[in-house]
Coordinates of C-alpha atoms (C1' of nucleotides) in Angstrom, one line a residue:
Chain A
X1147 CA 89.4 -96.0 -48.9
X1148 CA 85.7 -96.1 -49.5
X1149 CA 84.5 -98.9 -47.2
X1150 CA 81.1 -97.5 -47.4
X1151 CA 80.4 -98.1 -51.1
X1152 CA 77.5 -100.2 -50.3
X1153 CA 75.7 -97.2 -48.8
X1154 CA 73.1 -97.9 -46.1
X1155 CA 72.9 -101.6 -45.3
X1156 CA 73.6 -102.8 -42.0
X1157 CA 76.9 -104.6 -42.9
X1158 CA 78.4 -101.2 -43.4
X1159 CA 81.2 -100.1 -41.3
X1160 CA 81.4 -97.7 -38.4
X1161 CA 81.1 -94.8 -40.9
X1162 CA 77.8 -96.1 -42.5
X1163 CA 76.3 -96.5 -39.0
X1164 CA 77.1 -93.1 -37.8
X1165 CA 75.6 -91.4 -41.0
X1166 CA 72.6 -93.7 -40.6
X1167 CA 72.2 -92.2 -37.0
X1168 CA 72.5 -88.8 -38.5
X1169 CA 70.1 -89.3 -40.9
X1170 CA 67.6 -90.4 -38.4
X1171 CA 68.4 -87.6 -36.3
X1172 CA 68.0 -85.0 -38.9
X1173 CA 64.8 -86.2 -40.5
X1174 CA 62.7 -86.0 -37.4
X1175 CA 64.1 -82.7 -36.5
X1176 CA 63.7 -81.1 -40.0
X1177 CA 60.4 -82.5 -40.3
X1178 CA 59.4 -80.9 -37.1
X1179 CA 61.0 -77.4 -37.3
X1180 CA 62.1 -77.0 -40.9
X1181 CA 65.7 -77.1 -42.4
X1182 CA 66.9 -73.6 -41.2
X1183 CA 65.3 -73.7 -37.8
X1184 CA 67.1 -77.0 -37.2
X1185 CA 70.8 -76.6 -35.8
X1186 CA 73.6 -78.9 -36.6
X1187 CA 74.2 -79.0 -32.7
X1188 CA 70.8 -80.4 -32.3
X1189 CA 71.4 -83.1 -34.9
X1190 CA 74.5 -84.2 -33.6
X1191 CA 73.0 -84.3 -30.1
X1192 CA 70.0 -86.4 -31.0
X1193 CA 72.2 -88.7 -32.9
X1194 CA 74.3 -89.1 -29.9
X1195 CA 77.5 -88.0 -31.6
X1196 CA 79.8 -84.9 -31.4
X1197 CA 79.4 -82.2 -33.7
X1198 CA 82.6 -82.6 -35.3
X1199 CA 81.6 -86.0 -36.4
X1200 CA 78.8 -84.4 -38.4
X1201 CA 81.5 -82.4 -40.3
X1202 CA 83.8 -85.4 -40.6
X1203 CA 81.0 -87.4 -42.2
X1204 CA 79.4 -84.6 -44.5
X1205 CA 80.7 -81.5 -46.1
X1206 CA 77.9 -79.2 -44.9
X1207 CA 74.6 -79.1 -43.3
X1208 CA 73.3 -78.7 -46.8
X1209 CA 75.0 -81.9 -48.1
X1210 CA 73.7 -83.8 -45.2
X1211 CA 70.3 -82.9 -46.2
X1212 CA 70.5 -83.4 -49.9
X1213 CA 72.0 -86.9 -49.3
X1214 CA 69.2 -87.7 -46.7
X1215 CA 66.7 -86.8 -49.5
X1216 CA 68.4 -89.2 -52.0
X1217 CA 68.5 -91.8 -49.6
X1218 CA 64.8 -91.7 -48.5
X1219 CA 63.4 -91.4 -52.2
X1220 CA 65.7 -94.4 -53.2
X1221 CA 63.8 -96.4 -50.4
X1222 CA 60.3 -95.2 -51.7
X1223 CA 61.0 -95.9 -55.4
X1224 CA 62.4 -99.3 -54.4
X1225 CA 59.3 -100.2 -52.5
X1226 CA 56.9 -99.0 -55.5
X1227 CA 58.9 -100.9 -58.1
X1228 CA 58.6 -104.0 -56.0
X1229 CA 55.0 -103.8 -55.6
X1230 CA 54.6 -103.3 -59.4
X1231 CA 56.6 -106.2 -60.2
X1232 CA 55.1 -108.6 -57.6
X1233 CA 52.0 -107.7 -59.2
X1234 CA 53.2 -108.5 -62.6
X1235 CA 54.7 -111.7 -61.5
X1236 CA 51.3 -113.0 -60.2
X1237 CA 49.6 -112.1 -63.3
X1238 CA 47.7 -109.1 -62.0
X1239 CA 46.2 -106.4 -64.1
X1240 CA 47.7 -103.0 -64.2
X1241 CA 45.0 -101.4 -62.1
X1242 CA 45.8 -104.1 -59.4
X1243 CA 49.5 -103.1 -59.7
X1244 CA 48.5 -99.5 -59.2
X1245 CA 46.5 -100.5 -56.2
X1246 CA 49.4 -102.4 -54.7
X1247 CA 51.6 -99.3 -55.4
X1248 CA 49.0 -97.2 -53.3
X1249 CA 49.3 -99.8 -50.5
X1250 CA 53.3 -99.7 -50.7
X1251 CA 53.0 -95.8 -50.8
X1252 CA 50.7 -95.8 -47.6
X1253 CA 53.1 -98.4 -45.8
X1254 CA 56.0 -96.2 -46.7
X1255 CA 54.5 -93.1 -45.3
X1256 CA 53.3 -95.0 -42.1
X1257 CA 57.0 -96.3 -41.6
X1258 CA 58.7 -92.9 -42.6
X1259 CA 56.1 -90.3 -41.6
X1260 CA 58.9 -87.6 -41.0
X1261 CA 60.7 -88.1 -44.1
X1262 CA 57.2 -87.6 -46.0
X1263 CA 56.5 -84.7 -44.1
X1264 CA 59.9 -83.1 -45.1
X1265 CA 59.8 -84.1 -48.7
X1266 CA 56.3 -82.3 -49.2
X1267 CA 57.4 -79.4 -47.4
X1268 CA 60.3 -78.9 -49.8
X1269 CA 59.3 -80.2 -53.0
X1270 CA 57.5 -77.4 -54.6
X1271 CA 59.7 -74.5 -53.1
X1272 CA 60.8 -71.9 -55.5
X1273 CA 64.3 -72.3 -53.7
X1274 CA 67.5 -72.9 -55.9
X1275 CA 69.4 -74.6 -53.2
X1276 CA 68.5 -78.1 -53.6
X1277 CA 65.9 -78.0 -56.2
X1278 CA 68.2 -79.9 -58.7
X1279 CA 68.4 -82.7 -56.2
X1280 CA 64.8 -82.6 -55.7
X1281 CA 63.8 -82.7 -59.3
X1282 CA 65.8 -85.7 -59.9
X1283 CA 64.5 -87.8 -57.1
X1284 CA 61.0 -86.7 -57.8
X1285 CA 61.3 -87.7 -61.5
X1286 CA 62.6 -91.1 -60.4
X1287 CA 59.7 -91.7 -58.2
X1288 CA 56.9 -90.3 -60.5
X1289 CA 58.3 -92.5 -63.4
X1290 CA 57.5 -95.7 -61.7
X1291 CA 53.7 -94.6 -61.6
X1292 CA 53.8 -93.2 -65.1
X1293 CA 55.2 -96.4 -66.4
X1294 CA 52.2 -98.6 -65.3
X1295 CA 49.8 -96.0 -66.4
X1296 CA 51.1 -96.2 -69.8
X1297 CA 51.2 -100.0 -69.7
X1298 CA 47.7 -99.9 -68.5
X1299 CA 46.6 -97.6 -71.5
X1300 CA 48.3 -99.8 -73.9
X1301 CA 46.6 -102.9 -72.6
X1302 CA 43.2 -101.2 -72.9
X1303 CA 42.7 -101.4 -69.1
X1304 CA 42.7 -97.8 -68.6
X1305 CA 40.9 -95.2 -70.7
X1306 CA 43.2 -93.7 -73.6
X1307 CA 41.8 -90.3 -73.0
X1308 CA 44.0 -90.0 -69.8
X1309 CA 47.0 -87.6 -69.5
X1310 CA 49.6 -90.0 -68.2
X1311 CA 51.7 -87.2 -66.6
X1312 CA 48.9 -85.3 -64.8
X1313 CA 47.1 -88.5 -63.7
X1314 CA 50.3 -89.8 -62.1
X1315 CA 50.6 -86.5 -60.2
X1316 CA 47.2 -86.6 -59.3
X1317 CA 47.3 -90.2 -57.9
X1318 CA 50.6 -89.3 -56.2
X1319 CA 49.0 -86.5 -54.5
X1320 CA 45.9 -88.6 -53.4
X1321 CA 48.1 -91.0 -51.6
X1322 CA 50.5 -88.5 -50.4
X1323 CA 47.6 -86.1 -48.7
X1324 CA 45.4 -88.9 -47.7
X1325 CA 48.2 -90.4 -45.7
X1326 CA 49.4 -87.3 -44.2
X1327 CA 46.0 -86.3 -43.0
X1328 CA 45.5 -89.8 -41.6
X1329 CA 48.7 -89.5 -39.8
X1330 CA 48.1 -85.9 -38.6
X1331 CA 44.6 -85.8 -38.1
X1332 CA 43.0 -89.2 -38.0
X1333 CA 45.2 -91.6 -36.2
X1334 CA 42.4 -93.9 -35.1
X1335 CA 41.8 -95.2 -38.9
X1336 CA 43.6 -98.3 -40.1
X1337 CA 45.8 -98.6 -43.1
X1338 CA 43.1 -100.8 -44.7
X1339 CA 40.6 -97.9 -44.2
X1340 CA 42.8 -95.4 -46.1
X1341 CA 43.6 -98.0 -48.6
X1342 CA 40.0 -98.8 -49.2
X1343 CA 39.1 -95.1 -49.8
X1344 CA 41.9 -94.7 -52.3
X1345 CA 41.2 -97.9 -54.1
X1346 CA 37.5 -96.8 -54.6
X1347 CA 38.7 -93.7 -56.1
X1348 CA 41.2 -95.3 -58.4
X1349 CA 38.6 -97.9 -59.6
X1350 CA 36.1 -95.3 -60.3
X1351 CA 33.5 -96.5 -57.9
X1352 CA 33.0 -93.1 -56.1
X1353 CA 30.6 -91.7 -58.6
X1354 CA 28.7 -94.7 -59.4
X1355 CA 28.6 -93.7 -63.3
X1356 CA 27.3 -96.0 -65.9
Chain B
X1340 CA 39.7 -40.7 -34.9
X1341 CA 39.8 -44.4 -35.7
X1342 CA 39.3 -44.1 -39.8
X1343 CA 40.8 -47.6 -40.1
X1344 CA 37.8 -49.6 -38.5
X1345 CA 36.7 -51.4 -41.7
X1346 CA 39.7 -53.8 -41.5
X1347 CA 40.8 -55.2 -44.8
X1348 CA 39.2 -54.1 -48.1
X1349 CA 40.3 -51.4 -50.2
X1350 CA 38.4 -48.8 -48.6
X1351 CA 40.6 -49.4 -45.4
X1352 CA 42.6 -46.8 -44.0
X1353 CA 46.6 -46.7 -44.2
X1354 CA 46.9 -49.4 -41.8
X1355 CA 45.0 -52.0 -43.9
X1356 CA 47.0 -51.1 -46.9
X1357 CA 50.3 -51.6 -45.0
X1358 CA 49.1 -54.9 -43.7
X1359 CA 48.2 -56.0 -47.1
X1360 CA 51.7 -55.0 -48.4
X1361 CA 53.2 -57.1 -45.7
X1362 CA 51.1 -60.1 -46.3
X1363 CA 52.2 -60.1 -50.2
X1364 CA 55.8 -59.5 -49.2
X1365 CA 56.0 -62.3 -46.6
X1366 CA 53.8 -65.0 -48.6
X1367 CA 56.2 -65.0 -51.5
X1368 CA 59.5 -64.8 -49.3
X1369 CA 58.3 -67.7 -46.9
X1370 CA 57.0 -69.8 -49.9
X1371 CA 60.7 -69.5 -51.4
X1372 CA 62.7 -70.0 -48.5
X1373 CA 60.5 -71.3 -45.4
X1374 CA 59.4 -69.5 -42.3
X1375 CA 62.6 -69.4 -40.4
X1376 CA 64.9 -68.7 -43.4
X1377 CA 62.8 -65.6 -44.1
X1378 CA 64.0 -62.5 -42.0
X1379 CA 61.7 -59.7 -41.0
X1380 CA 63.9 -57.4 -42.4
X1381 CA 63.6 -59.1 -45.8
X1382 CA 59.8 -59.0 -45.5
X1383 CA 60.0 -55.1 -44.5
X1384 CA 62.2 -54.2 -47.3
X1385 CA 60.2 -56.0 -50.0
X1386 CA 57.0 -54.4 -48.6
X1387 CA 58.6 -51.0 -48.7
X1388 CA 58.2 -50.4 -45.2
X1389 CA 60.5 -50.2 -42.2
X1390 CA 61.2 -53.0 -39.8
X1391 CA 59.5 -51.1 -36.8
X1392 CA 56.2 -50.9 -39.0
X1393 CA 56.0 -54.8 -39.1
X1394 CA 56.1 -54.8 -35.2
X1395 CA 53.7 -51.9 -35.1
X1396 CA 51.3 -53.9 -37.2
X1397 CA 51.8 -57.5 -35.8
X1398 CA 53.0 -58.5 -32.6
X1399 CA 55.6 -60.9 -33.9
X1400 CA 57.0 -62.4 -36.9
X1401 CA 55.0 -65.6 -35.7
X1402 CA 51.5 -63.8 -35.6
X1403 CA 52.1 -62.1 -39.1
X1404 CA 52.4 -65.6 -40.3
X1405 CA 49.2 -66.8 -38.6
X1406 CA 47.1 -64.0 -39.7
X1407 CA 48.5 -64.6 -43.2
X1408 CA 47.2 -68.2 -43.0
X1409 CA 43.8 -67.4 -41.8
X1410 CA 43.5 -64.6 -44.6
X1411 CA 44.6 -66.9 -47.3
X1412 CA 42.5 -69.8 -46.4
X1413 CA 39.6 -67.7 -45.9
X1414 CA 40.0 -66.6 -49.6
X1415 CA 40.1 -70.3 -50.8
X1416 CA 36.9 -71.4 -48.7
X1417 CA 34.9 -68.5 -49.9
X1418 CA 35.8 -69.4 -53.5
X1419 CA 35.0 -73.1 -53.0
X1420 CA 31.8 -72.3 -51.3
X1421 CA 30.7 -69.8 -54.1
X1422 CA 31.5 -72.7 -56.5
X1423 CA 29.2 -75.1 -55.0
X1424 CA 26.4 -72.7 -54.4
X1425 CA 26.4 -71.6 -58.0
X1426 CA 26.3 -75.4 -59.1
X1427 CA 23.4 -75.7 -56.9
X1428 CA 21.5 -72.6 -58.1
X1429 CA 21.9 -73.6 -61.6
X1430 CA 20.5 -77.3 -60.6
X1431 CA 23.6 -79.1 -61.2
X1432 CA 24.4 -82.5 -59.7
X1433 CA 26.7 -82.9 -56.8
X1434 CA 29.2 -84.5 -59.0
X1435 CA 29.1 -81.3 -61.0
X1436 CA 29.5 -79.2 -57.9
X1437 CA 32.5 -81.2 -57.1
X1438 CA 33.9 -80.8 -60.5
X1439 CA 33.3 -76.9 -60.1
X1440 CA 35.0 -77.0 -56.8
X1441 CA 38.1 -78.7 -58.5
X1442 CA 38.2 -76.0 -61.0
X1443 CA 37.8 -73.3 -58.1
X1444 CA 40.8 -74.8 -56.4
X1445 CA 43.1 -74.9 -59.5
X1446 CA 42.0 -71.3 -60.0
X1447 CA 43.0 -70.3 -56.7
X1448 CA 46.3 -72.1 -56.8
X1449 CA 47.0 -70.5 -60.0
X1450 CA 46.5 -67.1 -58.6
X1451 CA 48.1 -67.6 -55.4
X1452 CA 50.8 -70.1 -55.9
X1453 CA 53.0 -68.8 -53.1
X1454 CA 50.2 -69.3 -50.5
X1455 CA 49.5 -72.8 -51.6
X1456 CA 53.3 -73.7 -51.5
X1457 CA 53.5 -72.4 -47.9
X1458 CA 50.3 -74.0 -46.8
X1459 CA 51.4 -77.3 -47.9
X1460 CA 54.9 -76.9 -46.5
X1461 CA 53.3 -76.1 -43.1
X1462 CA 50.3 -78.1 -42.7
X1463 CA 51.5 -81.5 -41.5
X1464 CA 54.4 -80.3 -39.4
X1465 CA 54.8 -81.7 -35.9
X1466 CA 55.5 -78.3 -34.8
X1467 CA 53.3 -77.0 -32.0
X1468 CA 53.8 -73.4 -32.8
X1469 CA 50.9 -72.6 -35.1
X1470 CA 49.4 -76.0 -35.4
X1471 CA 46.3 -75.0 -33.8
X1472 CA 45.6 -72.3 -36.1
X1473 CA 46.4 -74.5 -39.0
X1474 CA 44.1 -77.2 -37.9
X1475 CA 41.2 -74.6 -37.5
X1476 CA 41.8 -73.3 -41.1
X1477 CA 42.2 -76.6 -42.5
X1478 CA 39.0 -78.1 -41.0
X1479 CA 37.0 -75.0 -42.2
X1480 CA 38.3 -75.9 -45.9
X1481 CA 37.8 -79.6 -45.9
X1482 CA 34.4 -79.2 -44.2
X1483 CA 33.3 -77.6 -47.5
X1484 CA 34.2 -80.7 -49.7
X1485 CA 32.9 -83.1 -47.1
X1486 CA 29.5 -81.5 -46.9
X1487 CA 29.0 -82.0 -50.8
X1488 CA 30.5 -85.3 -50.7
X1489 CA 27.7 -86.2 -47.9
X1490 CA 24.9 -84.7 -50.0
X1491 CA 25.9 -86.7 -53.0
X1492 CA 25.9 -89.9 -51.0
X1493 CA 22.3 -88.9 -49.6
X1494 CA 21.1 -88.2 -53.0
X1495 CA 22.5 -91.5 -54.3
X1496 CA 24.6 -89.9 -56.8
X1497 CA 27.8 -91.1 -54.9
X1498 CA 28.5 -94.7 -53.7
X1499 CA 27.4 -95.2 -50.2
X1500 CA 30.4 -97.3 -49.7
X1501 CA 32.8 -94.1 -49.6
X1502 CA 34.4 -92.9 -46.5
X1503 CA 33.5 -89.1 -46.6
X1504 CA 36.6 -87.9 -44.5
X1505 CA 39.1 -90.0 -46.3
X1506 CA 37.8 -89.2 -49.7
X1507 CA 37.7 -85.5 -49.1
X1508 CA 41.3 -85.8 -48.1
X1509 CA 42.0 -87.6 -51.2
X1510 CA 40.3 -85.2 -53.6
X1511 CA 41.8 -82.2 -51.9
X1512 CA 45.4 -83.9 -52.2
X1513 CA 44.7 -84.7 -55.9
X1514 CA 44.0 -81.0 -56.7
X1515 CA 46.7 -79.8 -54.6
X1516 CA 49.7 -81.8 -55.7
X1517 CA 48.4 -82.0 -59.5
X1518 CA 48.4 -78.2 -59.5
X1519 CA 51.5 -77.6 -57.7
X1520 CA 53.2 -80.0 -60.0
X1521 CA 51.8 -78.3 -62.9
X1522 CA 53.0 -75.0 -61.8
X1523 CA 56.5 -76.3 -60.8
X1524 CA 57.2 -78.6 -63.4
X1525 CA 54.8 -78.6 -66.4
X1526 CA 53.9 -74.8 -66.9
X1527 CA 53.2 -75.4 -70.4
X1528 CA 49.9 -77.3 -69.8
X1529 CA 46.6 -75.2 -69.5
X1530 CA 44.4 -74.9 -66.7
X1531 CA 41.9 -76.9 -68.7
X1532 CA 44.2 -80.0 -69.2
X1533 CA 44.8 -80.1 -65.6
X1534 CA 41.0 -79.8 -64.7
X1535 CA 40.2 -82.6 -67.4
X1536 CA 42.6 -85.1 -66.0
X1537 CA 41.3 -84.3 -62.5
X1538 CA 37.8 -84.7 -63.6
X1539 CA 38.2 -87.9 -65.3
X1540 CA 39.5 -89.3 -62.1
X1541 CA 36.6 -88.0 -60.0
X1542 CA 34.1 -89.3 -62.5
X1543 CA 35.8 -92.6 -62.6
X1544 CA 36.6 -92.8 -66.2
X1545 CA 40.3 -93.5 -65.8
X1546 CA 39.9 -97.3 -65.2
X1547 CA 37.1 -97.9 -67.8
X1548 CA 35.5 -100.3 -65.3
X1549 CA 32.0 -102.2 -65.9
Chain C
dC1061 C1' 40.9 -18.9 -41.8
dT1062 C1' 44.9 -19.8 -39.1
dT1063 C1' 47.3 -21.8 -35.4
dT1064 C1' 48.0 -25.2 -32.2
dT1065 C1' 47.5 -29.9 -30.4
dT1066 C1' 47.0 -34.7 -30.8
dG1067 C1' 48.1 -39.5 -31.5
dA1068 C1' 48.2 -43.3 -34.9
dA1069 C1' 51.6 -44.6 -38.1
dC1070 C1' 56.1 -45.1 -39.1
dT1071 C1' 61.2 -45.3 -38.6
dG1072 C1' 65.9 -47.3 -38.3
dA1073 C1' 69.8 -47.5 -35.2
dC1074 C1' 70.7 -50.8 -31.6
dC1075 C1' 71.2 -55.0 -28.5
dG1076 C1' 71.6 -59.5 -26.7
dG1077 C1' 71.8 -63.7 -28.4
dT1078 C1' 72.4 -67.6 -31.7
dC1079 C1' 74.2 -70.2 -35.2
dA1080 C1' 77.1 -72.5 -39.3
dG1081 C1' 81.0 -73.6 -40.0
dT1082 C1' 86.4 -74.4 -38.6
dT1083 C1' 90.0 -76.0 -36.1
dC1084 C1' 92.8 -79.3 -33.6
dA1085 C1' 95.1 -82.0 -30.3
dA1086 C1' 94.0 -86.2 -28.2
dA1087 C1' 91.5 -90.4 -27.5
dA1088 C1' 89.2 -94.5 -29.5
dA1089 C1' 88.2 -97.9 -32.5
dC1090 C1' 89.7 -100.9 -36.0
Chain D
dG858 C1' 99.3 -97.5 -37.9
dT859 C1' 95.4 -95.7 -39.9
dT860 C1' 90.6 -94.3 -39.6
dT861 C1' 87.3 -92.5 -37.2
dT862 C1' 85.3 -89.9 -33.4
dT863 C1' 85.6 -86.5 -29.8
dG864 C1' 84.5 -82.0 -27.6
dA865 C1' 85.9 -77.6 -26.7
dA866 C1' 86.9 -73.3 -28.2
dC867 C1' 86.5 -69.7 -31.5
dT868 C1' 84.7 -66.6 -35.3
dG869 C1' 82.0 -63.6 -37.9
dA870 C1' 77.7 -63.1 -39.6
dC871 C1' 73.0 -62.5 -38.8
dC872 C1' 68.5 -62.1 -36.5
dG873 C1' 64.2 -61.1 -33.8
dG874 C1' 62.7 -57.8 -31.1
dT875 C1' 63.0 -52.9 -28.6
dC876 C1' 62.4 -48.2 -28.4
dA877 C1' 63.3 -43.4 -28.4
dG878 C1' 62.3 -40.0 -31.9
dT879 C1' 59.8 -38.4 -36.5
dT880 C1' 56.0 -37.4 -39.5
dC881 C1' 51.7 -35.7 -40.9
dA882 C1' 46.7 -35.4 -41.6
dA883 C1' 42.8 -34.3 -39.1
dA884 C1' 40.7 -32.3 -34.9
dA885 C1' 40.4 -28.6 -31.6
dA886 C1' 41.0 -24.0 -30.4
dG887 C1' 41.4 -19.3 -31.4

DNA sequence: CTTTTTGAACTGACCGGTCAGTTCAAAAAC
DNA sequence: GTTTTTGAACTGACCGGTCAGTTCAAAAAG
């Protein structure tokens, strides 16, 4: 039993592969139409799998969704952490680490636009159904940004006036919305364009003060 | 005959009052549960109105939603424009105008959290149903920010390096996400706290460069 | 002033259709 | 031989939209 303990990886058994297919099918459908407008039959069909298989792999439509959330945010935080650590290893400043994380965030959204759409659409809902799951994964992701901000303040790279929590939220929002807008309404721009614009804001070079 | 010609306002006839009640009922329900999880029966019940009345006032559930979107974003853009104009009238800089608009945005989200949740949840969906409506109202709101940015660049207050469209998106995102996070996860903070944090970022005082 | 008429606004029971979730015997994969 | 998948059948609840009928304030008629 439990041959799928490794979770996602390609090495996983048949089971893991099926779950992956279901994730991919569900994420695009739910991003397009929302959770409750998406039917289990549709998910199964797009995944090329029988409906019974969905219920063999997940207890319910709800649980499929919650595990999808955990799965996706796990990928994001891993990516952010890597970006921060690599900057660290190369002796970069904390501002450079934040810059690298912005880029990592953009790359993630570029690769998984559907997941990002779905996450944004659900995060601030007053709904009790999966809010606990969402709060946990959100905190996991935000904590990575907060940590780097705190380090920046300690080292004197960042103003000690800043409110770490609120600034973290603002930075995340900046990246999230700029990236989604880029994907939805300004497809012609390059990732570098978007990254430059955000980098300018982060480094305080928009209003050319002082 | 035709006593309801005035449309919305308080002076409007019975019809306008009913529509207003339906907007208020729909906005909270849809923010909580999403569009398709919200039933017309629920909306009618919360508005204290019979189901038939919904269909007397709106062609469909869909149209009710679209008019709700237009209504809400109309309020927002009016508020943003006022903030910008008042700064102008007092001889304030364009950066101060942006700052005032950030505040106006926060006040709006504070007053209409449900509408904001719903807007964010729907804006970047790949759904074709009401995307045209959403694109129109979004453009209306973003244009106000872009205009002030452009003026700032012309007057030399803002760096000419900036990309107006992307920076506008980033600023909007910053406000949107910081405010929603504040409302959802950090209720104890004051509006001034949030405003200060965002103002710092706008004015480039986070990374104390130069 | 009183009676009658009008029609916009509202009501709520009802209908056709849909969906999540369950079950299970049999096949396929390992 | 065990695990996983299949796919069809079934259920019971729910939902968007319809429509025949009701209400009532104000206009028209007397």
